[in-house]
Coordinates of C-alpha atoms in Angstrom, one line a residue:
X296 CA -5.4 50.1 46.5
X297 CA -8.6 48.5 45.4
X298 CA -8.3 45.8 42.9
X299 CA -10.5 46.1 39.6
X300 CA -14.2 44.1 40.2
X301 CA -13.9 40.8 38.2
X302 CA -17.4 41.4 36.2
X303 CA -15.4 44.2 34.9
X304 CA -13.6 41.8 32.5
X305 CA -14.9 41.4 29.3
X306 CA -17.4 38.3 29.4
X307 CA -16.5 35.0 27.6
X308 CA -19.6 35.1 25.8
X309 CA -18.6 38.1 24.0
X310 CA -15.8 36.1 22.1
X311 CA -16.9 35.2 18.8
X312 CA -19.0 32.0 18.6
X313 CA -17.7 29.2 17.7
X314 CA -20.5 27.8 15.9
X315 CA -20.0 30.8 13.5
X316 CA -16.9 28.7 12.0
X317 CA -17.2 27.3 8.8
X318 CA -17.7 23.8 8.9
X319 CA -14.3 21.9 8.2
X320 CA -15.6 19.9 5.0
X321 CA -16.2 22.8 3.2
X322 CA -12.6 23.4 2.7
X323 CA -11.5 22.6 -0.7
X324 CA -11.2 19.0 -0.6
X325 CA -7.6 17.7 0.2
X326 CA -7.9 14.2 1.0
X327 CA -7.6 12.2 -2.2
X328 CA -4.5 10.7 -3.0
X329 CA -2.9 11.6 -6.3
X330 CA -5.2 9.2 -8.0
X331 CA -8.4 10.3 -6.1
X332 CA -9.8 13.7 -6.4
X333 CA -13.2 13.2 -5.9
X334 CA -15.0 14.5 -3.1
X335 CA -16.3 12.4 -0.2
X336 CA -19.7 11.1 -1.1
X337 CA -22.9 12.3 0.8
X338 CA -21.1 15.1 2.6
X339 CA -22.9 18.2 2.5
X340 CA -20.8 21.4 2.5
X341 CA -21.1 24.4 4.7
X342 CA -21.9 28.1 3.3
X343 CA -21.5 29.8 6.6
X344 CA -19.5 32.7 5.4
X345 CA -18.9 34.5 9.4
X346 CA -15.4 34.8 10.0
X347 CA -13.1 32.4 12.0
X348 CA -13.2 32.1 15.8
X349 CA -9.9 32.1 17.6
X350 CA -9.1 29.5 19.2
X351 CA -6.9 26.1 19.2
X352 CA -8.9 24.3 17.2
X353 CA -9.5 26.4 14.0
X354 CA -5.8 27.9 14.0
X355 CA -3.9 26.6 11.5
X356 CA -1.2 24.7 12.9
X357 CA 1.9 24.0 11.2
X358 CA 2.7 20.3 9.8
X359 CA 4.7 18.5 11.8
X360 CA 7.7 16.1 10.8
X361 CA 9.0 13.3 12.7
X362 CA 10.9 10.1 12.0
X363 CA 9.3 6.7 13.5
X364 CA 12.5 6.7 15.9
X365 CA 11.5 10.5 17.4
X366 CA 7.5 9.5 17.8
X367 CA 8.1 6.1 19.4
X368 CA 10.9 7.9 21.5
X369 CA 8.9 10.9 22.5
X370 CA 7.2 10.5 26.2
X371 CA 3.3 11.0 25.7
X372 CA 1.9 14.1 27.9
X373 CA -0.3 13.7 30.3
X374 CA -3.2 15.6 28.9
X375 CA -2.8 13.5 26.0
X376 CA -2.5 10.4 27.8
X377 CA -6.0 11.4 30.0
X378 CA -7.8 11.7 26.7
X379 CA -6.8 8.7 25.0
X380 CA -10.1 6.8 25.6
X381 CA -11.9 9.9 23.9
X382 CA -11.4 13.0 21.7
X383 CA -8.8 15.3 22.7
X384 CA -9.6 18.3 24.8
X385 CA -10.0 21.7 22.4
X386 CA -9.3 19.6 19.3
X387 CA -12.8 19.3 17.8
X388 CA -15.0 22.2 16.2
X389 CA -18.1 23.1 18.4
X390 CA -16.4 22.4 21.7
X391 CA -17.5 24.7 24.4
X392 CA -15.0 26.7 26.5
X393 CA -14.3 24.9 29.7
X394 CA -15.2 21.5 28.5
X395 CA -13.7 18.7 30.6
X396 CA -10.7 17.0 28.5
X397 CA -11.8 13.3 28.9
X398 CA -14.9 11.6 27.7
X399 CA -16.9 9.7 30.6
X400 CA -16.4 5.8 29.8
X401 CA -20.1 5.4 29.1
X402 CA -20.4 8.5 26.5
X403 CA -21.4 7.0 23.3
X404 CA -19.6 7.4 20.0
X405 CA -21.3 8.8 16.6
X406 CA -22.6 5.2 15.9
X407 CA -24.0 4.9 19.4
X408 CA -21.3 2.2 20.9
X409 CA -20.2 2.4 24.2
X410 CA -16.9 3.6 25.1
X411 CA -14.3 1.1 26.0
X412 CA -11.5 1.5 28.5
X413 CA -8.9 0.2 25.8
X414 CA -8.6 3.2 22.7
X415 CA -9.5 0.8 19.5
X416 CA -6.9 1.8 16.6
X417 CA -8.7 0.3 13.2
X418 CA -6.6 -0.4 10.2
X419 CA -9.2 0.0 7.3
X420 CA -7.6 -1.6 3.5
X421 CA -9.6 -0.6 0.8
X422 CA -9.7 -3.5 -1.7
X423 CA -12.7 -3.3 -4.5
X424 CA -12.8 -5.9 -7.3
X425 CA -12.9 -3.6 -10.2
X426 CA -9.5 -2.4 -11.5
X427 CA -8.4 -0.9 -14.6
X428 CA -4.7 -0.8 -14.9
X429 CA -4.3 -4.1 -13.8
X430 CA -7.3 -7.1 -13.7
X431 CA -7.5 -7.9 -10.2
X432 CA -4.8 -5.9 -9.0
X433 CA -5.4 -6.5 -5.1
X434 CA -5.2 -10.2 -5.7
X435 CA -2.0 -9.8 -7.5
X436 CA 0.6 -12.1 -6.0
X437 CA 4.2 -10.2 -5.1
X438 CA 6.5 -12.6 -3.8
X439 CA 3.7 -15.3 -3.9
X440 CA 1.5 -13.5 -1.8
X441 CA -1.4 -11.4 -2.9
X442 CA -0.9 -7.7 -2.4
X443 CA -4.3 -7.2 -0.1
X444 CA -2.6 -10.4 2.1
X445 CA 0.8 -8.3 2.3
X446 CA -0.8 -5.3 3.5
X447 CA -2.9 -6.9 6.0
X448 CA -0.1 -9.1 7.3
X449 CA 1.9 -6.0 8.2
X450 CA -1.1 -4.3 9.8
X451 CA -1.8 -7.0 11.9
X452 CA 1.8 -7.1 12.7
X453 CA 1.8 -3.9 14.2
X454 CA 1.7 -3.5 18.1
X455 CA -0.4 -0.3 18.3
X456 CA -3.2 -1.3 15.7
X457 CA -6.2 -3.2 17.7
X458 CA -8.1 -4.6 14.8
X459 CA -7.6 -4.9 10.5
X460 CA -10.4 -4.9 8.2
X461 CA -10.6 -5.1 4.7
X462 CA -13.7 -3.4 3.1
X463 CA -14.4 -4.8 -0.5
X464 CA -17.2 -6.1 -2.8
X465 CA -15.3 -8.9 -4.2
X466 CA -15.5 -12.5 -2.7
X467 CA -12.4 -13.4 -4.0
X468 CA -10.7 -10.4 -2.3
X469 CA -13.1 -11.1 1.0
X470 CA -11.4 -15.2 0.9
X471 CA -7.8 -13.5 0.6
X472 CA -8.1 -11.2 3.8
X473 CA -9.9 -13.8 5.9
X474 CA -7.1 -16.1 5.3
X475 CA -4.3 -13.3 6.0
X476 CA -6.2 -12.6 9.4
X477 CA -8.3 -9.5 8.5
X478 CA -12.0 -9.1 9.2
X479 CA -13.9 -8.2 6.0
X480 CA -16.2 -5.7 5.7
X481 CA -18.6 -5.8 2.6
X482 CA -18.4 -2.7 0.8
X483 CA -22.3 -1.5 -0.7
X484 CA -22.2 -0.7 -4.7
X485 CA -22.4 2.8 -4.7
X486 CA -19.3 3.4 -3.1
X487 CA -17.2 0.6 -4.8
X488 CA -17.1 2.0 -8.3
X489 CA -14.3 3.7 -10.0
X490 CA -15.3 7.4 -8.9
X491 CA -15.7 6.2 -5.3
X492 CA -12.8 7.4 -2.7
X493 CA -11.3 5.9 -0.1
X494 CA -12.4 8.3 2.4
X495 CA -16.0 6.9 1.7
X496 CA -15.0 3.5 2.2
X497 CA -13.1 4.1 5.4
X498 CA -16.3 6.0 6.8
X499 CA -18.5 2.7 6.0
X500 CA -15.8 0.7 7.5
X501 CA -16.0 2.4 10.9
X502 CA -19.6 2.5 11.0
X503 CA -19.9 -0.9 10.5
X504 CA -16.9 -2.1 13.0
X505 CA -18.7 -0.1 15.7
X506 CA -21.6 -1.3 15.3
X507 CA -20.7 -5.0 15.0
X508 CA -18.5 -4.8 18.1
X509 CA -19.9 -2.0 20.0
X510 CA -16.7 -0.5 20.5
X511 CA -15.9 3.4 19.4
X512 CA -12.9 4.3 17.7
X513 CA -10.1 6.5 18.8
X514 CA -7.9 6.4 15.8
X515 CA -8.4 4.8 12.1
X516 CA -5.9 4.3 9.6
X517 CA -6.4 4.0 5.8
X518 CA -3.6 1.5 4.5
X519 CA -3.4 0.9 0.8
X520 CA -2.5 -2.8 -0.5
X521 CA -1.2 -1.2 -3.9
X522 CA 1.7 -0.1 -2.1
X523 CA 3.5 -3.7 -2.0
X524 CA 6.3 -2.9 0.3
X525 CA 4.6 -1.1 3.1
X526 CA 6.3 -2.2 6.4
X527 CA 4.6 -2.8 9.9
X528 CA 7.2 0.1 11.1
X529 CA 5.2 2.6 8.8
X530 CA 1.9 1.6 10.2
X531 CA 3.1 2.0 13.6
X532 CA 4.6 5.3 13.0
X533 CA 1.3 7.0 11.6
X534 CA -0.8 5.5 14.4
X535 CA 1.7 6.6 17.0
X536 CA 1.8 10.2 15.5
X537 CA -1.9 10.5 16.5
X538 CA -1.9 8.2 19.5
X539 CA 0.9 9.3 21.6
X540 CA 2.2 12.4 19.9
X541 CA -1.1 14.6 19.2
X542 CA -1.5 14.8 15.8
X543 CA -4.8 15.2 14.4
X544 CA -3.7 13.2 11.0
X545 CA -0.6 11.7 9.9
X546 CA 0.6 10.1 6.4
X547 CA 4.3 8.3 5.2
X548 CA 6.5 10.3 3.4
X549 CA 9.7 9.9 1.5
X550 CA 12.7 12.5 1.3
X551 CA 12.6 13.9 -2.0
X552 CA 15.0 15.7 -4.1
X553 CA 14.1 15.7 -7.4
X554 CA 13.6 18.7 -9.9
X555 CA 9.9 18.6 -11.1
X556 CA 8.9 19.9 -14.3
X557 CA 5.8 20.5 -16.1
X558 CA 5.0 20.6 -20.0
X559 CA 4.2 24.2 -21.5
X560 CA 0.4 24.5 -21.7
X561 CA 0.6 27.6 -24.0
X562 CA 0.1 30.2 -21.7
X563 CA 3.9 31.0 -21.4
X564 CA 6.8 30.6 -18.9
X565 CA 6.1 30.6 -15.3
X566 CA 7.1 33.1 -12.9
X567 CA 10.4 32.5 -11.2
X568 CA 11.8 30.8 -14.0
X569 CA 14.4 33.9 -14.1
X570 CA 15.8 35.7 -17.2
X571 CA 15.2 32.9 -19.4
X572 CA 11.6 33.1 -19.2
X573 CA 11.7 37.2 -20.3
X574 CA 13.9 36.9 -23.3
X575 CA 11.1 37.5 -25.6
X576 CA 9.5 40.5 -23.8
X577 CA 13.1 41.8 -23.2
X578 CA 13.6 41.9 -26.8
X579 CA 10.1 43.6 -27.7
X580 CA 10.6 46.1 -25.1
X581 CA 14.3 46.8 -26.6
X582 CA 12.5 48.2 -29.7
X583 CA 10.2 50.6 -27.4
X584 CA 13.0 52.0 -25.8
X585 CA 15.1 52.6 -28.6
X586 CA 12.9 54.8 -30.0
X587 CA 11.5 52.6 -33.1
X588 CA 8.3 52.3 -31.0
X589 CA 5.3 50.5 -32.5
X590 CA 7.0 50.2 -35.8
X591 CA 9.4 48.5 -34.7
X592 CA 7.1 45.7 -33.4
X593 CA 5.5 45.4 -36.5
X594 CA 8.9 44.9 -38.3
X595 CA 9.6 42.3 -35.6
X596 CA 6.4 40.6 -35.2
X597 CA 6.5 38.3 -38.1
X598 CA 9.7 36.8 -37.3
X599 CA 9.2 36.5 -33.9
X600 CA 6.0 34.5 -33.9
X601 CA 7.6 31.2 -33.7
X602 CA 9.7 32.0 -31.0
X603 CA 7.0 33.3 -29.0
X604 CA 4.9 30.1 -29.7
X605 CA 8.1 28.2 -28.9
X606 CA 8.4 30.1 -25.4
X607 CA 4.7 29.5 -24.3
X608 CA 5.0 25.9 -25.3
X609 CA 8.4 25.6 -23.3
X610 CA 8.5 23.2 -20.3
X611 CA 8.9 24.9 -16.9
X612 CA 10.1 24.1 -13.2
X613 CA 7.5 23.2 -10.8
X614 CA 9.5 23.5 -7.5
X615 CA 12.8 25.2 -8.9
X616 CA 13.8 28.2 -10.8
X617 CA 15.0 26.6 -14.1
X618 CA 17.8 29.4 -14.5
X619 CA 19.8 28.3 -11.1
X620 CA 20.6 25.0 -10.7
X621 CA 21.7 24.9 -7.1
X622 CA 23.8 21.8 -5.4
X623 CA 21.3 19.2 -3.6
X624 CA 22.6 20.2 -0.2
X625 CA 22.1 23.7 -0.8
X626 CA 18.2 22.9 -1.9
X627 CA 15.5 22.3 0.7
X628 CA 14.2 19.1 1.2
X629 CA 11.1 17.8 -0.2
X630 CA 9.1 15.0 1.2
X631 CA 7.1 13.2 -1.3
X632 CA 3.5 11.5 0.1
X633 CA 4.0 8.0 -0.4
X634 CA 0.4 6.7 -0.7
X635 CA 0.9 3.9 1.9
X636 CA -0.3 4.7 5.0
X637 CA -2.5 7.3 6.8
X638 CA -3.9 7.8 10.4
X639 CA -6.7 10.0 11.6
X640 CA -8.5 10.8 15.0
X641 CA -11.6 8.9 14.3
X642 CA -13.8 11.8 15.5
X643 CA -11.8 14.4 13.6
X644 CA -12.0 12.1 10.6
X645 CA -15.7 12.1 10.5
X646 CA -16.0 15.7 10.9
X647 CA -13.6 16.6 7.9
X648 CA -14.6 13.9 5.8
X649 CA -11.0 13.7 4.5
X650 CA -7.7 12.5 5.6
X651 CA -5.9 15.7 6.2
X652 CA -7.1 17.9 8.9
X653 CA -6.1 19.9 12.0
X654 CA -2.0 19.2 12.7
X655 CA -0.9 17.0 10.3
X656 CA 2.4 14.9 11.0
X657 CA 4.9 13.5 8.3
X658 CA 6.0 10.4 9.1
X659 CA 9.4 9.4 7.1
X660 CA 9.7 6.1 5.3
X661 CA 12.4 4.4 3.1
X662 CA 12.5 6.1 -0.3
X663 CA 13.6 2.8 -1.7
X664 CA 10.2 1.5 -0.8
X665 CA 8.2 3.8 -2.3
X666 CA 6.3 2.0 -4.9
X667 CA 2.6 2.1 -6.2
X668 CA 1.3 -0.7 -8.3
X669 CA -1.2 1.2 -11.1
X670 CA -0.2 -0.7 -14.1
X671 CA 1.5 -4.0 -15.2
X672 CA 4.9 -2.2 -15.0
X673 CA 4.8 -1.1 -11.6
X674 CA 3.4 -4.9 -10.8
X675 CA 6.3 -6.5 -12.5
X676 CA 9.0 -3.9 -11.0
X677 CA 7.6 -4.9 -7.6
X678 CA 7.8 -8.6 -8.3
X679 CA 11.4 -8.1 -9.3
X680 CA 12.2 -6.0 -6.3
X681 CA 10.6 -8.5 -3.9
X682 CA 13.4 -10.7 -3.3
X683 CA 15.6 -7.6 -2.3
X684 CA 13.4 -5.4 -0.3
X685 CA 11.7 -8.2 1.4
X686 CA 15.0 -10.3 2.2
X687 CA 15.6 -10.4 6.3
X688 CA 11.8 -9.3 6.8
X689 CA 10.0 -11.8 9.3
X690 CA 7.5 -14.0 7.8
X691 CA 8.4 -12.5 4.0
X692 CA 11.3 -14.3 2.9
X693 CA 11.8 -17.2 5.1
X694 CA 12.1 -20.0 3.4
X695 CA 9.1 -22.8 4.1
X696 CA 9.3 -25.5 6.7
X697 CA 7.6 -28.4 7.5
X698 CA 5.1 -26.4 9.5
X699 CA 3.9 -24.3 6.5
X700 CA 3.5 -27.4 4.1
X701 CA 0.6 -30.2 3.8
X702 CA 1.7 -31.0 0.2
X703 CA 4.2 -30.6 -2.7
X704 CA 3.2 -30.3 -6.1
X705 CA 5.9 -30.4 -8.8
X706 CA 6.0 -29.8 -12.4
X707 CA 7.9 -32.1 -14.3
X708 CA 9.8 -30.1 -17.6
X709 CA 12.3 -27.8 -16.3
X710 CA 11.7 -28.8 -12.7
X711 CA 12.4 -32.1 -12.5
X712 CA 14.5 -32.3 -15.9
X713 CA 16.8 -29.4 -16.9
X714 CA 14.2 -28.7 -19.9
X715 CA 16.1 -30.3 -22.7
X716 CA 15.1 -33.3 -24.5
X717 CA 17.1 -35.7 -26.3
X718 CA 15.8 -37.4 -29.4
X719 CA 17.4 -40.3 -31.2
X720 CA 17.5 -41.1 -35.0
X721 CA 14.1 -42.8 -35.0
X722 CA 12.2 -40.0 -33.1
X723 CA 12.3 -41.4 -29.3
X724 CA 12.8 -38.8 -26.9
X725 CA 14.6 -38.8 -23.7
X726 CA 15.3 -36.8 -20.7
X727 CA 17.7 -36.6 -18.1
X728 CA 16.8 -36.1 -14.1
X729 CA 18.7 -35.8 -11.0
X730 CA 19.0 -38.7 -8.4
X731 CA 19.2 -36.5 -5.8
X732 CA 15.9 -35.4 -6.3
X733 CA 14.5 -39.1 -6.1
X734 CA 16.3 -39.0 -2.4
X735 CA 14.4 -36.1 -1.9
X736 CA 10.9 -37.2 -2.8
X737 CA 11.1 -40.1 -0.8
X738 CA 12.0 -37.6 2.5
X739 CA 9.1 -35.9 1.9
X740 CA 6.8 -39.2 1.4
X741 CA 8.5 -40.6 4.5
X742 CA 7.8 -37.0 6.7
X743 CA 3.8 -37.6 5.7
X744 CA 3.6 -35.1 3.1
X745 CA 1.7 -35.7 0.1
X746 CA 3.4 -35.3 -3.5
X747 CA 1.7 -35.1 -6.8
X748 CA 3.5 -34.4 -10.1
X749 CA 1.5 -32.1 -12.4
X750 CA 2.7 -31.5 -16.0
X751 CA 1.1 -30.4 -19.8
X752 CA 3.7 -32.8 -21.3
X753 CA 2.1 -35.8 -22.6
X754 CA 5.4 -38.0 -23.1
X755 CA 5.1 -41.3 -21.5
X756 CA 8.2 -40.6 -19.6
X757 CA 6.4 -38.4 -17.3
X758 CA 4.2 -41.3 -16.1
X759 CA 7.0 -43.8 -16.0
X760 CA 9.0 -41.2 -13.9
X761 CA 5.8 -41.3 -11.5
X762 CA 5.8 -44.8 -11.4
X763 CA 9.2 -45.2 -10.1
X764 CA 8.7 -42.8 -7.7
X765 CA 5.5 -44.1 -6.6
X766 CA 4.0 -40.9 -6.9
X767 CA 0.6 -39.9 -8.4
X768 CA 0.5 -37.9 -11.7
X769 CA -1.6 -35.8 -13.9
X770 CA 0.2 -35.0 -17.0
X771 CA -1.2 -33.7 -20.6
X772 CA -3.0 -31.3 -18.6
X773 CA -3.8 -28.0 -20.0
X774 CA -5.4 -26.1 -17.5
X775 CA -2.7 -26.7 -14.6
X776 CA -4.5 -24.5 -12.1
X777 CA -7.9 -26.2 -12.4
X778 CA -6.2 -29.6 -12.0
X779 CA -4.7 -28.6 -8.9
X780 CA -7.7 -26.5 -7.3
X781 CA -9.5 -30.3 -7.8
X782 CA -7.0 -32.5 -6.6
X783 CA -6.6 -30.1 -3.5
X784 CA -10.7 -30.4 -2.9
X785 CA -10.2 -34.5 -3.3
X786 CA -7.7 -34.4 -0.9
X787 CA -8.9 -31.8 1.8
X788 CA -5.9 -29.7 1.4
X789 CA -6.0 -26.1 1.7
X790 CA -4.1 -24.5 -1.2
X791 CA -2.3 -22.2 0.9
X792 CA -1.0 -25.1 2.5
X793 CA 0.7 -26.4 -0.8
X794 CA 4.3 -25.8 -2.0
X795 CA 4.0 -25.5 -6.1
X796 CA 7.3 -25.7 -7.7
X797 CA 8.0 -24.6 -11.4
X798 CA 10.0 -22.8 -14.1
X799 CA 7.9 -21.5 -16.9
X800 CA 4.8 -19.2 -17.9
X801 CA 2.3 -22.0 -17.6
X802 CA 2.8 -22.5 -14.0
X803 CA 1.9 -18.7 -13.0
X804 CA -2.2 -20.0 -12.7
X805 CA -0.8 -22.5 -10.2
X806 CA 1.3 -19.9 -8.4
X807 CA -1.7 -17.5 -7.5
X808 CA -3.2 -20.6 -5.9
X809 CA -0.5 -22.1 -3.8
X810 CA 0.5 -20.7 -0.7
X811 CA 4.2 -21.4 -1.5
X812 CA 5.1 -20.6 -5.2
X813 CA 8.5 -21.5 -5.6
X814 CA 10.7 -21.2 -8.7
X815 CA 13.8 -23.2 -9.6
X816 CA 16.9 -21.1 -10.0
X817 CA 16.9 -20.7 -14.0
X818 CA 13.3 -20.3 -14.3
X819 CA 11.7 -17.9 -16.7
X820 CA 12.4 -14.0 -15.1
X821 CA 8.2 -13.8 -14.8
X822 CA 8.3 -16.8 -12.8
X823 CA 11.1 -16.0 -10.4
X824 CA 9.6 -12.6 -9.8
X825 CA 6.2 -14.4 -8.9
X826 CA 7.9 -16.7 -6.6
X827 CA 7.6 -16.5 -2.8
X828 CA 10.9 -18.6 -2.6
X829 CA 13.7 -19.5 -5.7
X830 CA 15.9 -22.5 -5.2
X831 CA 19.8 -22.1 -5.6
X832 CA 19.7 -25.1 -8.0
X833 CA 18.4 -25.4 -11.6
X834 CA 15.7 -27.8 -12.8
X835 CA 17.1 -31.1 -13.1
X836 CA 20.1 -30.5 -10.8
X837 CA 19.0 -31.0 -7.3
X838 CA 16.3 -28.2 -7.0
X839 CA 14.0 -30.6 -5.6
X840 CA 16.0 -32.1 -3.4
X841 CA 17.2 -28.6 -2.1
X842 CA 12.9 -28.0 -1.6
X843 CA 12.8 -31.5 0.8
X844 CA 15.9 -29.9 2.5
X845 CA 14.1 -27.0 3.2
X846 CA 10.7 -28.8 5.0
X847 CA 12.5 -32.0 6.7
X848 CA 16.0 -31.1 6.8
X849 CA 19.2 -31.1 5.1
X850 CA 20.4 -34.7 6.2
X851 CA 16.6 -35.8 5.0

């Protein structure tokens, strides 16, 4: 039997042309975090209303959910591995049927950079200087480390991230970022204002990176330094979802089982609220059904106005029917966007202009670590939680060693004393010190460490104690932070190599300067929360001896 002629098959050109596809940036803007709802600056929306063409790139794909372990353990497909140096086959709008899945090694990126044999994975940390809720928020220390440095450190430790940049308009943030090991991209003023989006900062950083290094990007990450308990596993997880698992975009999400409510807006109870939402309408309907008609409604109207208004103003359930209260195990699990880390295919992100496009993967994270610093209360919570959540994590909870520190600066009252003053009948003041602290200070000096006593106290006892210990002293100082900074410059010591020990609020400015702020065990709560390490002994009870043991060994 004769086979049908091949030319009688429908010609491929008769399929709807892919260029009739509406541009992705014409979709409603989804990319902002809960606090960022402005569209990306400079993106022109398409007004093409042609019907979408069929094809794998434009068909909506289900959101994928994977744990970090599942993503890391899942083998990569051959086609995915082959496509790593360039865009995935069929994954970009405008790709032609039959196009090759691999980009030529010498093909240029959108910025003109030539392809590198090693896929570049860039983590971008937006950290502008202006902050309304918390002054200098991105420099606020948690466990003694600025927020921007904490984020940079975790990104640098991620095994599948090749480069880390901080996008900022603030010189102090830039200095902190470089000290943490990150590269800095200076952000232009036009995308550094209150209405600027993170997407705009990331796109700009991508352009600068590719122009600076002449290396095109395969994957880009957006990492928020206002999530103080971000961990490198989260960074690796979202990156792996794109690099290895083939997702177009990915984000960290935490399991959430709460009932979400909203205040009533005066329009009445929402659909799905069950019989309770219809109480008022049912009562009025009963009047009509009983034959009273309009007269019954008029009779009830005056007495029901207040109740109707109350129903319209009632709070209502957002993710649940308020008339039902199912058990937790009987309800579907929701996942809460943490706002900490996002990953995007670089080319797809440039085309879409926002962080969620194509197939989006959810990477589960520990819900106990979900915290975003937006106001002073959030910062206080972060500082209080840091000793618990940082415990056991490399580089976060470890005590300092001699290799970490070049100088030790000690407060006096409350650190070398128990903060009490004894006054005799003639008004003379005396204090008590711990002999073990003297042994510790002598050991620090023998180890070659610079040691300084820095105090606001004007009492001569401070100078007498320093003389006995053969230490330099600055006392009667109102601005201890300025004195510390000047002393470091004179001694040629970097502040990040200084261990500063204190106990009260007037030590906090020095905590912000020193690389190792240490609180004694009985320090004020706000000081303990801002410290990178806390002694087990109190002020005047051997705390300085304990610190010396950290640096030179317990036997001194």
